[in-house]
Tab-separated table of C-alpha atoms and ligand atoms in Angstrom:
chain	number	residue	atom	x	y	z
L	1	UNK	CA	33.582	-21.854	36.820
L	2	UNK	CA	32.613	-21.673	33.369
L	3	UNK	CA	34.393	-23.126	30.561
L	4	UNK	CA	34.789	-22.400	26.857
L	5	UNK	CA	31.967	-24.669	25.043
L	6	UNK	CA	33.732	-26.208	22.240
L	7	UNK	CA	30.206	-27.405	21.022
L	8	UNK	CA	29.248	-24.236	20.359
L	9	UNK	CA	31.241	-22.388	18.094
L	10	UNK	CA	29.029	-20.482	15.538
L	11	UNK	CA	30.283	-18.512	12.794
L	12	UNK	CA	28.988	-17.130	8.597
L	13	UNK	CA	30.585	-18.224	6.104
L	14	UNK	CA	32.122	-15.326	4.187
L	15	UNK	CA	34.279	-16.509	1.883
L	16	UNK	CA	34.217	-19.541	-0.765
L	17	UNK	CA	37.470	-20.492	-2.532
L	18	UNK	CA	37.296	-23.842	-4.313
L	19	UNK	CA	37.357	-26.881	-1.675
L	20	UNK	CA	37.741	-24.765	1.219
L	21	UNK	CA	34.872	-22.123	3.215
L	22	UNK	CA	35.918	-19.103	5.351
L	23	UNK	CA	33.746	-18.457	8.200
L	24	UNK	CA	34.040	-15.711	10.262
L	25	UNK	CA	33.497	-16.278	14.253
L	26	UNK	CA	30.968	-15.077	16.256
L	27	UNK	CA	31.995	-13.418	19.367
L	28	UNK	CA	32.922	-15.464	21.903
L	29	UNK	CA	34.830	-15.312	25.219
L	30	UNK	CA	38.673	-15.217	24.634
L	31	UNK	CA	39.430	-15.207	28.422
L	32	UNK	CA	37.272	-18.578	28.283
L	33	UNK	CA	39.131	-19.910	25.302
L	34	UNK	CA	42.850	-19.414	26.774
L	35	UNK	CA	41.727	-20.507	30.512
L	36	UNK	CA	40.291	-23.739	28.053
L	37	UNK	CA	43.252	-24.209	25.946
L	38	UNK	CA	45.961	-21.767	27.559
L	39	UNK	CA	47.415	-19.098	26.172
L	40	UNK	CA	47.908	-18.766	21.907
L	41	UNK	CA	51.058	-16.604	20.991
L	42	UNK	CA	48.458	-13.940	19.224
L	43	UNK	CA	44.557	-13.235	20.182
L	44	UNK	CA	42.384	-15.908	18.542
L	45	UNK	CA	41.980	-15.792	14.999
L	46	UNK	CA	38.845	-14.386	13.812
L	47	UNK	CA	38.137	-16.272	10.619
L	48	UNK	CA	39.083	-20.079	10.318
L	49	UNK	CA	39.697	-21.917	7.254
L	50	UNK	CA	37.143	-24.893	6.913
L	51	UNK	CA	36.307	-27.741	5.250
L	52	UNK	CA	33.189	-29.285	5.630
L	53	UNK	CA	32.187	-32.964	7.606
L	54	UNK	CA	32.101	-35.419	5.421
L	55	UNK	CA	28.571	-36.301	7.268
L	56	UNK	CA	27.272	-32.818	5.532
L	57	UNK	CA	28.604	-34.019	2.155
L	58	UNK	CA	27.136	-37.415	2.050
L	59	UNK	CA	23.701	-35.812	3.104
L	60	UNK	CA	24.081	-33.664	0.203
L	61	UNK	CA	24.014	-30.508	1.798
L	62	UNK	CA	25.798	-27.898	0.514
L	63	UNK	CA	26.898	-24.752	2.685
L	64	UNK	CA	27.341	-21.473	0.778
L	65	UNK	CA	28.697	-18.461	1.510
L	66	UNK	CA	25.930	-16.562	3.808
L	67	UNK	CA	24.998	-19.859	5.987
L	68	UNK	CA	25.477	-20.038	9.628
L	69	UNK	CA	27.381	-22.676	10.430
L	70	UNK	CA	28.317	-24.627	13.875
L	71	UNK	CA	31.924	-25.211	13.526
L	72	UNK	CA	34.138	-28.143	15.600
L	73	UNK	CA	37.680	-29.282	15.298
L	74	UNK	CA	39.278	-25.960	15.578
L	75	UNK	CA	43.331	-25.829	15.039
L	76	UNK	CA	43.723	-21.680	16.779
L	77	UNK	CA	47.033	-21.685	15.899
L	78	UNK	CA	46.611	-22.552	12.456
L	79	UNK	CA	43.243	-20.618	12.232
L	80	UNK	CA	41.556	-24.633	10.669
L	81	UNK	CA	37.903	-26.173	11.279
L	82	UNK	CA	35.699	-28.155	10.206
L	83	UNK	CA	31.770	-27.124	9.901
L	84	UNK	CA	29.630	-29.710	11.247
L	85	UNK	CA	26.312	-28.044	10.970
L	86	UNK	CA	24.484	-25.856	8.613
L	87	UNK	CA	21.529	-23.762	10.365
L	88	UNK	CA	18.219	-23.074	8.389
L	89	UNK	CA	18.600	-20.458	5.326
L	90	UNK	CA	15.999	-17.867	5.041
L	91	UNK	CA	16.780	-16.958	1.706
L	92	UNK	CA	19.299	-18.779	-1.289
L	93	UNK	CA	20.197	-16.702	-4.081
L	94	UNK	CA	21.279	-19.768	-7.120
L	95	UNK	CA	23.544	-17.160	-9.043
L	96	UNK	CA	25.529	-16.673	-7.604
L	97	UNK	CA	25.354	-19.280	-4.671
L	98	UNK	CA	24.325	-16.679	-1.390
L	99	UNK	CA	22.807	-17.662	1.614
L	100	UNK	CA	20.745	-15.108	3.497
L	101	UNK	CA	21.035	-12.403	1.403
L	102	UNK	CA	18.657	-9.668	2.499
L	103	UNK	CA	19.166	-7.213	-0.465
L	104	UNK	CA	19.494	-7.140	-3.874
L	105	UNK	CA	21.706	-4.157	-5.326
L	106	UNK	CA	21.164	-3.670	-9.127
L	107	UNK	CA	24.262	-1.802	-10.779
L	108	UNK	CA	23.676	-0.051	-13.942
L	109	UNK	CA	25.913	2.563	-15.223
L	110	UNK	CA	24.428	5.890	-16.821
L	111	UNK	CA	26.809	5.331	-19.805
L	112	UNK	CA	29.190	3.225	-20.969
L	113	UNK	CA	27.587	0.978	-21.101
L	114	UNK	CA	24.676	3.552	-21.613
L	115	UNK	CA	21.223	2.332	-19.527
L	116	UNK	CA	18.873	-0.103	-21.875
L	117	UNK	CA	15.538	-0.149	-19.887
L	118	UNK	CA	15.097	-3.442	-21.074
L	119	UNK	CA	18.188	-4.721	-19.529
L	120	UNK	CA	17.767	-3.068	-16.715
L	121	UNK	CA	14.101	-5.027	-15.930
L	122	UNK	CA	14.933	-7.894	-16.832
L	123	UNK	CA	18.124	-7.718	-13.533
L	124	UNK	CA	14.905	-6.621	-11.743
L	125	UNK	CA	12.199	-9.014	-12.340
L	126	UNK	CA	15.281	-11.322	-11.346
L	127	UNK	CA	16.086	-10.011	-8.489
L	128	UNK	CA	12.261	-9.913	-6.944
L	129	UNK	CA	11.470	-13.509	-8.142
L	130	UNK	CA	14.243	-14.105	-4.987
L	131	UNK	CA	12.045	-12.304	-2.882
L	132	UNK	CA	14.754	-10.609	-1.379
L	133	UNK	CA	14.503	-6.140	-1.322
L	134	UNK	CA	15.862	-4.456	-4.452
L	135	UNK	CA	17.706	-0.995	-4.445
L	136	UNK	CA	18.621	0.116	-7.840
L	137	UNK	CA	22.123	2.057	-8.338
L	138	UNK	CA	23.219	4.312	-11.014
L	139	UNK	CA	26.899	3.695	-11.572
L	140	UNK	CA	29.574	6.593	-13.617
L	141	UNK	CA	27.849	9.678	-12.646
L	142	UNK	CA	30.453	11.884	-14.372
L	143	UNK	CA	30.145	10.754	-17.535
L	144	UNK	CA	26.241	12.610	-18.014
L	145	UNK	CA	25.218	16.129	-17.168
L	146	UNK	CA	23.825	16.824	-14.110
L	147	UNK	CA	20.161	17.450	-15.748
L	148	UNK	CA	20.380	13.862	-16.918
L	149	UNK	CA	21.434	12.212	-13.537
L	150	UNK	CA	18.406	13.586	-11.912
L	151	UNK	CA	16.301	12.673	-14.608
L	152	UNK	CA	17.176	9.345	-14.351
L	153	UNK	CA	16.830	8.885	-11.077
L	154	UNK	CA	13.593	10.497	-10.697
L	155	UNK	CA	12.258	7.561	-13.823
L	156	UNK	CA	13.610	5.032	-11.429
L	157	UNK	CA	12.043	6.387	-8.324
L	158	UNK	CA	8.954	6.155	-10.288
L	159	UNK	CA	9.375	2.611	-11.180
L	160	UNK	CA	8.839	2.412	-7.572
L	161	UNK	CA	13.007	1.687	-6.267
L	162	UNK	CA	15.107	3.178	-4.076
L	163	UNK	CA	17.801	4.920	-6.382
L	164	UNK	CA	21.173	6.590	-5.881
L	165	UNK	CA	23.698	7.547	-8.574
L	166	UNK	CA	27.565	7.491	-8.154
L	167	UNK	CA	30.833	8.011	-9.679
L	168	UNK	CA	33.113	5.618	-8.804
L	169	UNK	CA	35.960	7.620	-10.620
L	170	UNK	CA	35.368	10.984	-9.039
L	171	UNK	CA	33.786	9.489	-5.888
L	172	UNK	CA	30.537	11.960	-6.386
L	173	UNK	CA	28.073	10.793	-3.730
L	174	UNK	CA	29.679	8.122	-2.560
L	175	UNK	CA	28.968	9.438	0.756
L	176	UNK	CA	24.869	8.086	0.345
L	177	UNK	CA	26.404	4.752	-0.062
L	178	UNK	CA	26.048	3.873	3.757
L	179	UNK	CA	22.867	4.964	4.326
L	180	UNK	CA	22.280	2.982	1.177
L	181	UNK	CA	23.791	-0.223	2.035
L	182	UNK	CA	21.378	-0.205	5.395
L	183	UNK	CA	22.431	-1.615	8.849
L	184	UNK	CA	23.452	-5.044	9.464
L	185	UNK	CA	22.332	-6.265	5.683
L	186	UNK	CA	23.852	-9.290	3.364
L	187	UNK	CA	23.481	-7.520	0.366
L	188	UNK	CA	24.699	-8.689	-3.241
L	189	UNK	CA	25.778	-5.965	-5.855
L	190	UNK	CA	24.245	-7.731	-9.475
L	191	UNK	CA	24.031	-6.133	-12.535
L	192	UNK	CA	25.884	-6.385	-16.504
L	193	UNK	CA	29.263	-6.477	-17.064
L	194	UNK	CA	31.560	-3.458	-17.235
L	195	UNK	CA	29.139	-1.057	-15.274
L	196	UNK	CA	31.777	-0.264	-12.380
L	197	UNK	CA	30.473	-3.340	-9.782
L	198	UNK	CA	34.389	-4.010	-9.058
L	199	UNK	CA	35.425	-0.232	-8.919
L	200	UNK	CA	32.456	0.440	-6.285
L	201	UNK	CA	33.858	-2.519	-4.231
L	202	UNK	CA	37.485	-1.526	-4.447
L	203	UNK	CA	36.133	2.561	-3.226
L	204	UNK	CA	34.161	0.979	-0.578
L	205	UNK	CA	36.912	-1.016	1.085
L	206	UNK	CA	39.267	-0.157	3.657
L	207	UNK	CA	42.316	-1.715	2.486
L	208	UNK	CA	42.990	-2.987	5.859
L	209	UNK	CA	39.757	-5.180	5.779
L	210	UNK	CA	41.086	-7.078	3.158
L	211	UNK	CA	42.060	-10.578	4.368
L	212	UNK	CA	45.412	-11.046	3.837
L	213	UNK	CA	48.193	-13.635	5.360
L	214	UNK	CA	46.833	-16.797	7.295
L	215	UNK	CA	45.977	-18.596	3.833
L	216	UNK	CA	47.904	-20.600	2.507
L	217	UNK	CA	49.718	-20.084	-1.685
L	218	UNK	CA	46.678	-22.603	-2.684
L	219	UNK	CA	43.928	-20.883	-1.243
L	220	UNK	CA	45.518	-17.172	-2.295
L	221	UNK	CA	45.269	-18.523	-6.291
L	222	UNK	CA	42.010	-17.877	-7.202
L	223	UNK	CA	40.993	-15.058	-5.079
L	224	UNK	CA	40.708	-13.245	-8.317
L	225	UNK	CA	38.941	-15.339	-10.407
L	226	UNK	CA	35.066	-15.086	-10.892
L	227	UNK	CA	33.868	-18.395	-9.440
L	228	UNK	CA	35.432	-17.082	-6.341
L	229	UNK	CA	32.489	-15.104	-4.056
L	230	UNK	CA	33.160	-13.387	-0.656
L	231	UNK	CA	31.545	-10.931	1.390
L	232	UNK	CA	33.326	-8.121	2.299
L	233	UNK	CA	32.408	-5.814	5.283
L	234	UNK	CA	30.931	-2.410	3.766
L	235	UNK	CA	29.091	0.395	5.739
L	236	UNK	CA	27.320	0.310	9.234
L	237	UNK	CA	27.858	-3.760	10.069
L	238	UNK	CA	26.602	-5.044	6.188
L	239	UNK	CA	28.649	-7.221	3.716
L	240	UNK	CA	28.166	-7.139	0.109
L	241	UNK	CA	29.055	-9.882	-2.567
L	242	UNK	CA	30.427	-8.476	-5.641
L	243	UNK	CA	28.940	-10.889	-8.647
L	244	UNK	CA	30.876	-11.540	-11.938
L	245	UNK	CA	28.463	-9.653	-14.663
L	246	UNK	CA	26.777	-11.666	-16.824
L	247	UNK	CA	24.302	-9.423	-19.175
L	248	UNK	CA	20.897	-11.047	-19.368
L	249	UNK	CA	19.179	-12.102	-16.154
L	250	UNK	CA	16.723	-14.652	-16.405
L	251	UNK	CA	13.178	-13.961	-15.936
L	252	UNK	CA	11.291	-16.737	-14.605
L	253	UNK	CA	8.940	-19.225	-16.243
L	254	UNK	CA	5.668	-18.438	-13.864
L	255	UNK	CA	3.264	-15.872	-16.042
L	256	UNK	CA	1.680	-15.556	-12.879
L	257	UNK	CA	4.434	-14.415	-10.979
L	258	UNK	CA	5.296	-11.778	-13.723
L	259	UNK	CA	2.861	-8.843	-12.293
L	260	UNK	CA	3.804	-8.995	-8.738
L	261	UNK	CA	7.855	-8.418	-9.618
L	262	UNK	CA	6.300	-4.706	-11.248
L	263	UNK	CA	5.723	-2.213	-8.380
L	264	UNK	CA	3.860	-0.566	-10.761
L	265	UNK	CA	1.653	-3.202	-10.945
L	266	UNK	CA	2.071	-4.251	-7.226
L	267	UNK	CA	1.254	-1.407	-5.799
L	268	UNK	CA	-1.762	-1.045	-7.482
L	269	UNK	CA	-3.209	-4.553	-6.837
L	270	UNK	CA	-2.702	-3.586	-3.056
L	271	UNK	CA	-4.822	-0.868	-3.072
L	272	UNK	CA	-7.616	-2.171	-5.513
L	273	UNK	CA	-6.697	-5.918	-6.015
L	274	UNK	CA	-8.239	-7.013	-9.876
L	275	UNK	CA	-11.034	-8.552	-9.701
L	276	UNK	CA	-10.057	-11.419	-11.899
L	277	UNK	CA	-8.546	-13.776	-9.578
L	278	UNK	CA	-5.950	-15.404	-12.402
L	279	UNK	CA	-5.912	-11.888	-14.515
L	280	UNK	CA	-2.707	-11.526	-16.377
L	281	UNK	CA	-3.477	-7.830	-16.525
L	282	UNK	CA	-3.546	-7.871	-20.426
L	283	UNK	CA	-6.672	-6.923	-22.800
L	284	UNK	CA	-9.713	-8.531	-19.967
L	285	UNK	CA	-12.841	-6.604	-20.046
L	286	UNK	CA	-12.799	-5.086	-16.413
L	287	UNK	CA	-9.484	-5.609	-15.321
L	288	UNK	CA	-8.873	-3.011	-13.110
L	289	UNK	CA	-4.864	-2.113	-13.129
L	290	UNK	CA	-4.179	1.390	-14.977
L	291	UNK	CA	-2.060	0.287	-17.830
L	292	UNK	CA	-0.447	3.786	-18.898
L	293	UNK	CA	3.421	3.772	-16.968
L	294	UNK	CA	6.968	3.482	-18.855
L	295	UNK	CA	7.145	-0.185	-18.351
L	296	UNK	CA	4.415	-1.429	-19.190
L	297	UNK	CA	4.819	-2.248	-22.530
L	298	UNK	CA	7.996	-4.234	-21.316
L	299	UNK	CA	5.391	-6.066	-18.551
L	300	UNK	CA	3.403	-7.168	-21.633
L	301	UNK	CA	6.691	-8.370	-23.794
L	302	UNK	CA	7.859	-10.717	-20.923
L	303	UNK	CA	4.368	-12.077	-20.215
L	304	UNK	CA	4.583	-13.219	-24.105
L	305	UNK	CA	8.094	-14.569	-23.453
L	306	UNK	CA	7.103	-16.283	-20.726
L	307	UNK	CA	3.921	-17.607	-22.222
L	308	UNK	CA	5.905	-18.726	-25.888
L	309	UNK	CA	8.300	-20.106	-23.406
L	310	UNK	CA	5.231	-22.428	-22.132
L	311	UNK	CA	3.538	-23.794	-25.303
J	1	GDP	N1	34.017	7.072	-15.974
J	1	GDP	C1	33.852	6.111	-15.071
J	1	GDP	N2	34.322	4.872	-15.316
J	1	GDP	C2	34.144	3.902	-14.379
J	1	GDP	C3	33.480	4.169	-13.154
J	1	GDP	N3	33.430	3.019	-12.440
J	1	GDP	C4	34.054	2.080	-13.198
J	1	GDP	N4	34.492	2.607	-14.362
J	1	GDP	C5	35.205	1.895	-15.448
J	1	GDP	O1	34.322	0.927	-16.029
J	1	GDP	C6	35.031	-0.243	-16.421
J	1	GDP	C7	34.381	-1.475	-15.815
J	1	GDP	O2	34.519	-1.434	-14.405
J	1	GDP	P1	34.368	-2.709	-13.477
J	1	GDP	O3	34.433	-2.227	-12.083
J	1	GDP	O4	35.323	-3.787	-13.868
J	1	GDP	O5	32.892	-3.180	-13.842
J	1	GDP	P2	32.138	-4.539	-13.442
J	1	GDP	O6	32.238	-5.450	-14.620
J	1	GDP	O7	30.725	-4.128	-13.209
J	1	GDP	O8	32.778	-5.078	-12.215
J	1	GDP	C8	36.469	-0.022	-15.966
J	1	GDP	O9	37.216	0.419	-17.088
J	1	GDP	C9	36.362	1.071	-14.934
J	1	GDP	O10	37.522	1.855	-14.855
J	1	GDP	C10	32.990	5.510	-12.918
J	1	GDP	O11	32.388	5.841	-11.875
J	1	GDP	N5	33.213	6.424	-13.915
J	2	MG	MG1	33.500	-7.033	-11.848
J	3	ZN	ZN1	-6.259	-7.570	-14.122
């Protein structure tokens, strides 16, 4: 007969809350579990509260919210672990600390605070030095006409991301969201502060969904604070992060790496790569890239940044 394998409990980490790491649990066999441990009063608890071996801390290794982690020790009636095994990230966002995150949603509102181009590159060059896909989304729809909404969208398009624009306040297309927020994705929602990243979150969630109970007064402080980072179910099987705003992203220190975080640029070199092996697409006789799009006066002013930045 088989038997629950305590061994192999395996479960993401969704929530971080000072000391203490939620992890959610894979699926596993509850008949198993109670013919293993006998019957609990309710069905198994779904998320555990853990803290980590003290083997993981002394190796340094940190586990963030996105990780998989193998988790031992468990206490179902008082829904406590401890995770004794981080798995391989394939991607680590620094700010804020995300494991795995497979897309990068950059919130910018169409007013209040009204769109700054400049801002709104800098959150992007950002967000593709991670490597990770970025979707760009145009927060408080019903402050602009409609003429302006589609205008704006259509520059972004151009810019070469996937765009949607929402009200959070009227809920005006907050029906694309899903399609939007993709299938089975660990997305986080960046962008400045003020632009409606909270509101969006609030919309999206079922109120049910919210974890409530099972934690105890020490772990419920907090929960509102901004070094606190969870990821809440959204959409067809995805999670998104809300981030606290902070309102200039950093752009790297690699002049190199500058042209390839422009799909203008990008897309370019893919069809007719420069000739110029280290170009930096500036003023070079015979570089090939087609220097006449919105941003690239705004490639230009970062590659100086980043080259001041170097001297
Ligand atoms: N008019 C309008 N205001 C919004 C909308 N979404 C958010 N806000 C307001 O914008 C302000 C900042 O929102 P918040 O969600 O805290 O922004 P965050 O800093 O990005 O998380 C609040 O006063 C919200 O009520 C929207 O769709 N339309
Ligand atoms: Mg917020
Ligand atoms: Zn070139």
């Amino acid at each position: 007969m088989a038997t629950f394998d305590k061994e192999a409990v395996f479960g993401m980490v969704v929530a971080l809350q000072a000391n203490y790491l939620e992890v959610e649990l894979d699926n596993f066999d509850e008949t198993l579990l109670s013919q293993s441990i006998g019957a609990l009063k309710d069905s198994p608890p779904k998320r555990l509260l853990c803290t980590r071996r003290n083997r993981l801390i002394h190796k340094g290794l940190e586990v963030n919210v996105g990780d998989r982690v193998l988790i031992e020790a468990i206490d179902w009636q008082l829904s406590r672990a401890v995770i004794s095994d981080v798995k391989p990230r394939n991607t680590f966002l620094p700010r804020p600390a995300v494991s795995n995150v497979t897309l990068i949603i950059i919130a910018l509102s169409l007013k209040n605070p009204s769109f700054d181009i400049d801002q709104a590159s800098r959150f992007l060059i950002a967000g593709e030095l991670s490597g990770v896909d970025v979707k760009l989304l145009l927060t408080k729809r019903d402050l602009v006409e409609l003429g302006e909404v589609d205008q704006q969208v259509e520059r972004l398009r151009a810019w070469g991301y996937e765009t949607i624009a929402i009200s959070s306040k009227t809920g005006v297309a907050i029906e694309e969201i899903n399609e939007f927020l993709g299938t089975g994705q660990l997305s986080v929602l960046c962008g400045p502060s003020g632009v409606g990243k909270t509101s969006l979150l609030n919309l999206l969630l079922p109120k049910a969904s919210l974890p409530v109970g099972d934690l105890s007064g020490k772990l419920q402080r907090g929960r509102h604070t901004t070094r606190h980072i969870e990821l809440y179910p959204v959409g067809n099987g995805s999670r998104l992060a809300d981030t606290p705003g902070f309102n200039r992203a950093h752009i790297g220190t690699n002049p190199n790496k500058l042209a390839i975080c422009f799909p203008e640029i990008r897309i370019q070199l893919h069809n007719f790569p420069c000739r110029f092996r280290d170009c930096l697409h500036r003023d070079e006789l015979g570089c090939g890239i087609d220097k006449s799009w919105e941003r690239y006066p705004f490639y230009r002013l970062y590659l100086e940044e980043i080259l001041n930045s170097c001297r």
